[in-house]
Coordinates of N, CA and C and ligand atoms in Angstrom, one line a residue:
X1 N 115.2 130.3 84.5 CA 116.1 130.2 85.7 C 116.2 128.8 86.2
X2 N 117.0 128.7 86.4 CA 117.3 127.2 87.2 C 118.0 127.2 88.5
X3 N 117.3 126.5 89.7 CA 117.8 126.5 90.6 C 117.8 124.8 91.4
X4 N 119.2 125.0 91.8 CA 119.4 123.5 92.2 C 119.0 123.4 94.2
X5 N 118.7 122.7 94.5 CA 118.3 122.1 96.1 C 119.2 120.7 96.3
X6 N 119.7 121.4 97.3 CA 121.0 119.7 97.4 C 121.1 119.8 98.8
X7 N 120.0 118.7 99.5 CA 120.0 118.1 101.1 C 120.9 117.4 101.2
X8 N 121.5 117.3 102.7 CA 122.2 116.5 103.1 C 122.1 115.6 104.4
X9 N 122.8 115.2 105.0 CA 122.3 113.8 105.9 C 121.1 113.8 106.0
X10 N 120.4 112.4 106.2 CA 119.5 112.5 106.4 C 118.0 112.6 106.0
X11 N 118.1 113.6 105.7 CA 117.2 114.5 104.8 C 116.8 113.7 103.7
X12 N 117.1 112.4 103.4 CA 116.3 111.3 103.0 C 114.7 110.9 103.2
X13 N 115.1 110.7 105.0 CA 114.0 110.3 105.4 C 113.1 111.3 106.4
X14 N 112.9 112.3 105.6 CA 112.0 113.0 105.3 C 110.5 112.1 105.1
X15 N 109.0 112.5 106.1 CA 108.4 111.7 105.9 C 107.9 110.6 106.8
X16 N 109.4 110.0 107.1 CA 109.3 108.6 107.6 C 109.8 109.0 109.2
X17 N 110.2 109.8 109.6 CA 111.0 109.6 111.1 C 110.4 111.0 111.5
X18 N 110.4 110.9 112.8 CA 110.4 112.5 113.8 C 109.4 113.3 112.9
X19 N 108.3 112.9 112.7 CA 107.3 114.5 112.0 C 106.9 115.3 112.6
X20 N 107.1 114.9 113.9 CA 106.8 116.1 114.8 C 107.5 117.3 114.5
X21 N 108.7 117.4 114.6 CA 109.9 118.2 114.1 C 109.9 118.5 112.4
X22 N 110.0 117.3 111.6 CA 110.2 117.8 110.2 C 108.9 117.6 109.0
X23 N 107.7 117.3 110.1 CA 106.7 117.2 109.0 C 106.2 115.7 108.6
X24 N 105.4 115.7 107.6 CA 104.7 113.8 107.7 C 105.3 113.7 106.0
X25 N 105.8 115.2 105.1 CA 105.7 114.6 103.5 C 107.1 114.2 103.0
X26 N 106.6 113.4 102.2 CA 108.2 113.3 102.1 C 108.9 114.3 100.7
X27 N 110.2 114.7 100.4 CA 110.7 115.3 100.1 C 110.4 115.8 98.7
X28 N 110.2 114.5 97.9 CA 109.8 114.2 96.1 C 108.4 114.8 96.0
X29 N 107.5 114.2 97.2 CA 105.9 115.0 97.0 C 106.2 116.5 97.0
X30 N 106.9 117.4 97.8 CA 106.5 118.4 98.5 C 107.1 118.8 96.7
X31 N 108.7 118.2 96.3 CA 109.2 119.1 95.1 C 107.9 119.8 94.0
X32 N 106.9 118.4 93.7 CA 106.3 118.6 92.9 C 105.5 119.5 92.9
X33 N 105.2 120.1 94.2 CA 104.0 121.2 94.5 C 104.9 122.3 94.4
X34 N 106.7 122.6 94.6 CA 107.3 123.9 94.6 C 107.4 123.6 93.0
X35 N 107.6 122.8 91.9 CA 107.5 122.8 90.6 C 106.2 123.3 90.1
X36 N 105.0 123.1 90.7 CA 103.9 124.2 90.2 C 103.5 125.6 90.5
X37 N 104.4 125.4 91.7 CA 104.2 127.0 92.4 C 105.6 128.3 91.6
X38 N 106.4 127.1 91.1 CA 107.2 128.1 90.2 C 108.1 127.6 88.7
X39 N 106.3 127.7 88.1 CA 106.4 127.4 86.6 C 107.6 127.4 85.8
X40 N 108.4 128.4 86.1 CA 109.2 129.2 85.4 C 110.5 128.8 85.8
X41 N 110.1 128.2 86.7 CA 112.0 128.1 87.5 C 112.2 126.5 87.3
X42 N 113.3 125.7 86.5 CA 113.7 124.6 86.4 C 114.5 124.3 87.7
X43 N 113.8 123.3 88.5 CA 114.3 122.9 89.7 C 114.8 121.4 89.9
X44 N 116.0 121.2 90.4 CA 116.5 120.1 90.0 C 116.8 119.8 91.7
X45 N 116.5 118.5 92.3 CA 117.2 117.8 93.4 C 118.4 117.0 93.0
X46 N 118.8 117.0 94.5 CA 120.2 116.0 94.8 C 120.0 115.6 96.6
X47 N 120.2 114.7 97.0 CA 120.4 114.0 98.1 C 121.5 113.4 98.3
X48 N 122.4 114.1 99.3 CA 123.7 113.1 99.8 C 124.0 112.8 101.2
X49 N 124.0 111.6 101.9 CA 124.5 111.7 103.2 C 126.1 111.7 103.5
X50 N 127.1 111.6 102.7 CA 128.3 112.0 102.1 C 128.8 113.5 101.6
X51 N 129.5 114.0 102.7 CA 129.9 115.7 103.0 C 130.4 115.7 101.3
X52 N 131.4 114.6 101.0 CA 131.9 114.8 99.7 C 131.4 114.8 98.5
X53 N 130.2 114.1 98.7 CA 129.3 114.0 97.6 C 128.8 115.5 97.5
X54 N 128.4 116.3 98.6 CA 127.4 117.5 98.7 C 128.6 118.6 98.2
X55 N 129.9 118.4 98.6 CA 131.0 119.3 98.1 C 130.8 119.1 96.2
X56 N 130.9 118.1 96.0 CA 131.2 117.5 94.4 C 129.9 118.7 93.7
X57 N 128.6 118.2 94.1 CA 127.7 118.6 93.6 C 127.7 120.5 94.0
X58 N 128.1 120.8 95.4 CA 128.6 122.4 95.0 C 128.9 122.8 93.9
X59 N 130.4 122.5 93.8 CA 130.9 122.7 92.5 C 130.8 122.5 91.1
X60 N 129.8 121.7 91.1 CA 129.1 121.4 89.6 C 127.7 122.5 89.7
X61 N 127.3 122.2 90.6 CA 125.9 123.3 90.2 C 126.4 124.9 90.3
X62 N 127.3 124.9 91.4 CA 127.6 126.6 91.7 C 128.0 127.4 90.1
X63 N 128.1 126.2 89.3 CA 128.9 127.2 87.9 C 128.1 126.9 86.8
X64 N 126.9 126.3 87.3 CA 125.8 125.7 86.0 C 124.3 126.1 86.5
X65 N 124.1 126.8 87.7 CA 122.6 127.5 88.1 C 122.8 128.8 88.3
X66 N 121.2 129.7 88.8 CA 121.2 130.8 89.0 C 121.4 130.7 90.3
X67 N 121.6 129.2 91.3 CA 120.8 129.6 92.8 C 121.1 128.5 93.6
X68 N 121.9 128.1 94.2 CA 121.5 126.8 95.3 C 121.1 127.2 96.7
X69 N 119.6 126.1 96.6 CA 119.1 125.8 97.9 C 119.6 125.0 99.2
X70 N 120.8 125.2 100.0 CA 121.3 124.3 100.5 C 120.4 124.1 102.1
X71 N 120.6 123.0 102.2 CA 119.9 122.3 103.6 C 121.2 121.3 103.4
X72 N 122.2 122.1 104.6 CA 123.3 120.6 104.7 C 123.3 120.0 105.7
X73 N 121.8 120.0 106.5 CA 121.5 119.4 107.8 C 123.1 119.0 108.7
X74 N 123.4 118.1 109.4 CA 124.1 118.2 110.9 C 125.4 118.9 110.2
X75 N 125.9 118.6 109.1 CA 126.8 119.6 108.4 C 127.3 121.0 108.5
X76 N 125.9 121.9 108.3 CA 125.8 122.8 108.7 C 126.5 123.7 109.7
X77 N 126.5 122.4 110.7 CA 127.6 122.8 111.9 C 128.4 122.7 112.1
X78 N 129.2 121.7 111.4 CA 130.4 120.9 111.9 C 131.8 121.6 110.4
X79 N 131.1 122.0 109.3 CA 131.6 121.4 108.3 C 132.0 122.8 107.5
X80 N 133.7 122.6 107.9 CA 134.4 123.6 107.2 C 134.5 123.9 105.5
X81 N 134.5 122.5 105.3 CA 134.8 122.1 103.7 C 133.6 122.4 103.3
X82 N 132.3 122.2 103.8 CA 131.3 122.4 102.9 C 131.5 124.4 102.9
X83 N 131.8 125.1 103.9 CA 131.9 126.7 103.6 C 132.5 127.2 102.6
X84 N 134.0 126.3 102.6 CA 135.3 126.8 101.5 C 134.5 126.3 100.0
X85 N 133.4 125.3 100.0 CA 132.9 125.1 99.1 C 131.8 125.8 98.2
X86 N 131.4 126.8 99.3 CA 129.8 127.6 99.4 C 130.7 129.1 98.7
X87 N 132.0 128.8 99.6 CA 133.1 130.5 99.0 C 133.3 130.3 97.3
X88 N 133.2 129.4 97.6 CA 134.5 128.9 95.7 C 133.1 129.3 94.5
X89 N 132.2 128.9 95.1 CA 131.0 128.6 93.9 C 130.8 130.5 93.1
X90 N 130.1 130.6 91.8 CA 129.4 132.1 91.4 C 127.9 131.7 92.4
X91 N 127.3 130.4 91.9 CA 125.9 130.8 92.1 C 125.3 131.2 93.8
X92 N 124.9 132.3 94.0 CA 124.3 132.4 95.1 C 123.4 131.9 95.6
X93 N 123.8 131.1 97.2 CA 123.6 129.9 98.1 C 123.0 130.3 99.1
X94 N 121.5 129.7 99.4 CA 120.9 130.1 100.0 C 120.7 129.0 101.0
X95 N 120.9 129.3 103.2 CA 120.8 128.0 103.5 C 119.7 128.1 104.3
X96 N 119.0 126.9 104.3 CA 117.9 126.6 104.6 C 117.7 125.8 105.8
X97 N 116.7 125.4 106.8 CA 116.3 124.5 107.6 C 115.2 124.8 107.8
X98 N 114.5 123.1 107.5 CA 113.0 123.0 108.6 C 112.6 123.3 109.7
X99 N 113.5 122.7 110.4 CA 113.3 123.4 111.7 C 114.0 124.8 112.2
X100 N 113.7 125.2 113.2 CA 114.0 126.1 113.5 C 114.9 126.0 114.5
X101 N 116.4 126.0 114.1 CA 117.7 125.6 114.9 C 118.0 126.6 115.9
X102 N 117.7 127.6 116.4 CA 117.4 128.3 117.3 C 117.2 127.9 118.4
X103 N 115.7 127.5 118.4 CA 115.0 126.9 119.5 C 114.8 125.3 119.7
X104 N 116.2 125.1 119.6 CA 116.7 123.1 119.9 C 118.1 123.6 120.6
X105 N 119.0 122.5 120.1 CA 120.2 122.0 121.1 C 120.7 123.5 120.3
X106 N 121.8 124.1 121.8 CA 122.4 124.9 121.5 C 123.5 124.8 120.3
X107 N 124.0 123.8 120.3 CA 124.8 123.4 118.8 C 124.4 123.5 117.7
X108 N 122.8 123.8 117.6 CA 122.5 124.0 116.4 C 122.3 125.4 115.9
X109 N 122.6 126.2 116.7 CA 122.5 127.8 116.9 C 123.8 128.0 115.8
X110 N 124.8 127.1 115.6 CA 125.7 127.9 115.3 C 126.1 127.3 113.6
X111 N 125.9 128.0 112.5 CA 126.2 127.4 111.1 C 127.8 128.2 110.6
X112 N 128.6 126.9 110.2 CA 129.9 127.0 109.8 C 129.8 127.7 108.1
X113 N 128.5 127.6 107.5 CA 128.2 127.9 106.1 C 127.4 129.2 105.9
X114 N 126.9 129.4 106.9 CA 126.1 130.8 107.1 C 126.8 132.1 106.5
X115 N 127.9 132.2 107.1 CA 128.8 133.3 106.1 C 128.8 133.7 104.9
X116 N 128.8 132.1 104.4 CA 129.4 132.7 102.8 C 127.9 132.9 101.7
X117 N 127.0 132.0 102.8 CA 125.7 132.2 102.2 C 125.0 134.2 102.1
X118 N 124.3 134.1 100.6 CA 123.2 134.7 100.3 C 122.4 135.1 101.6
X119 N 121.8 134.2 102.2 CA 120.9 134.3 103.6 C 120.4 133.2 104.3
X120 N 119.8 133.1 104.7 CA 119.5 131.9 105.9 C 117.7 131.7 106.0
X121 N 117.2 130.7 105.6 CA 116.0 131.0 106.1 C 115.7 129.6 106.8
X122 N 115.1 129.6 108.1 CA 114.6 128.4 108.9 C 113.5 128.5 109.7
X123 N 112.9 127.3 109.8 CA 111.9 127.7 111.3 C 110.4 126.9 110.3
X124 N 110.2 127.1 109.0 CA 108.9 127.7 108.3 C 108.4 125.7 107.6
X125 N 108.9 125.1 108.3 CA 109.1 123.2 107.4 C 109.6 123.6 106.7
X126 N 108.7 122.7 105.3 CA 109.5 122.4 103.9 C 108.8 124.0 103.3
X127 N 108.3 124.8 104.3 CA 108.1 126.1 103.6 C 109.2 127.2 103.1
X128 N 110.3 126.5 103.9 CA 111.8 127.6 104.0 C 112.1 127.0 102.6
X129 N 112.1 126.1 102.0 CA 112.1 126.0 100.4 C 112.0 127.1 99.6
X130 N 110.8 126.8 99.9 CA 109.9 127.9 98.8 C 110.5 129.2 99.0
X131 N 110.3 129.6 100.3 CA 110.8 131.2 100.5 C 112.4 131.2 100.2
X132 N 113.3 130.6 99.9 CA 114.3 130.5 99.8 C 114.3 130.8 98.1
X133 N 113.1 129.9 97.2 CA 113.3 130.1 96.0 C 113.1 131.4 95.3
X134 N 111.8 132.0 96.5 CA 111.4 133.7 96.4 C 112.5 134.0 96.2
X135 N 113.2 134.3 97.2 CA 114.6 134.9 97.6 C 115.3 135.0 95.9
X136 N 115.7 133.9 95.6 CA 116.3 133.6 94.4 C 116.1 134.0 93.3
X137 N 114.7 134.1 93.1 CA 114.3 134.3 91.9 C 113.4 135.4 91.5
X138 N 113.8 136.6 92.5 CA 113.8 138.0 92.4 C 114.8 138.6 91.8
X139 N 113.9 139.7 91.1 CA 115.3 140.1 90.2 C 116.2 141.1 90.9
Ligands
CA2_201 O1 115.9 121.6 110.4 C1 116.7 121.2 109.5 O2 116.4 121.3 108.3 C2 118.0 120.6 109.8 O3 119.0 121.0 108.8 C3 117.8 119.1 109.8 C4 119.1 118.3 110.2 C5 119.6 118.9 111.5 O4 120.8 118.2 111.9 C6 119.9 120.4 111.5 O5 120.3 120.8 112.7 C7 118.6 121.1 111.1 C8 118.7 116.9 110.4 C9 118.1 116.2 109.3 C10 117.5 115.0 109.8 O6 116.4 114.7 108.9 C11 115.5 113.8 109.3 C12 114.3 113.8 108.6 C13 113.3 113.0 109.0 C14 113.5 112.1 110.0 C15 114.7 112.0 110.6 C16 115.7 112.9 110.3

């Protein structure tokens, strides 16, 4: 099985800023612990702070995996093109957040991509990963 994970703004600096909120690891360490925790599953990253870039890579991965993990951080809310992009794809899109957008700014209560997605998982850190790949890679 192969599943792709493709963050967006931001989501670089993972690690380095605000850990209160998103944790102290950074993104590359945490992958290597979800690559032992799921032997079996070939997991590939992508990082873009460019909506266009994150669209490009939709459409390349949506027709070449079993699964995308999306975190399209401030995106999420704003961003119609990334949804028409979440519609177009086969592979079922799973969206993700560290935090728990709920209980912050009311603007983050609301995802433009939620719809077209598989399901939603937030709140859990870099744990919504993981449970996202469960999600996935049940048969
Ligand atoms: O909780 C999440 O995963 C978010 O997708 C993160 C986005 C935010 O806009 C969403 O509302 C929720 C922001 C990503 C910023 O990432 C940083 C990581 C470390 C330091 C600073 C920013």
């Amino acid at each position: 099985m192969k599943i792709q994970i493709i963050n967006g703004p931001n989501l670089n600096l993972l690690g380095q800023r605000e850990p209160d909120i998103y944790g102290q690891r950074t993104f590359d360490t945490y992958v290597e612990e979800l690559r032992r925790t799921f032997p079996d599953v070939t997991i590939d990253c992508f990082q873009s702070n460019c909506e266009g870039a994150l669209i490009d890579k939709i459409h390349e991965a949506g027709f070449a995996c079993d699964g995308i993990v999306l975190n399209a951080g401030a995106y999420t809310h704003t961003s119609i093109a990334l949804l028409d992009a979440v519609k177009a794809v086969k592979a079922p899109v799973v969206e993700v957040h560290i935090s728990n957008v709920h209980c912050r700014e009311p603007f983050r209560r609301q995802s433009m991509i939620a719809p077209a997605c598989r399901g939603v998982i937030c709140g859990f850190g870099l744990d919504s990963y993981r449970l996202a790949i469960e999600a996935l890679a049940k048969p």
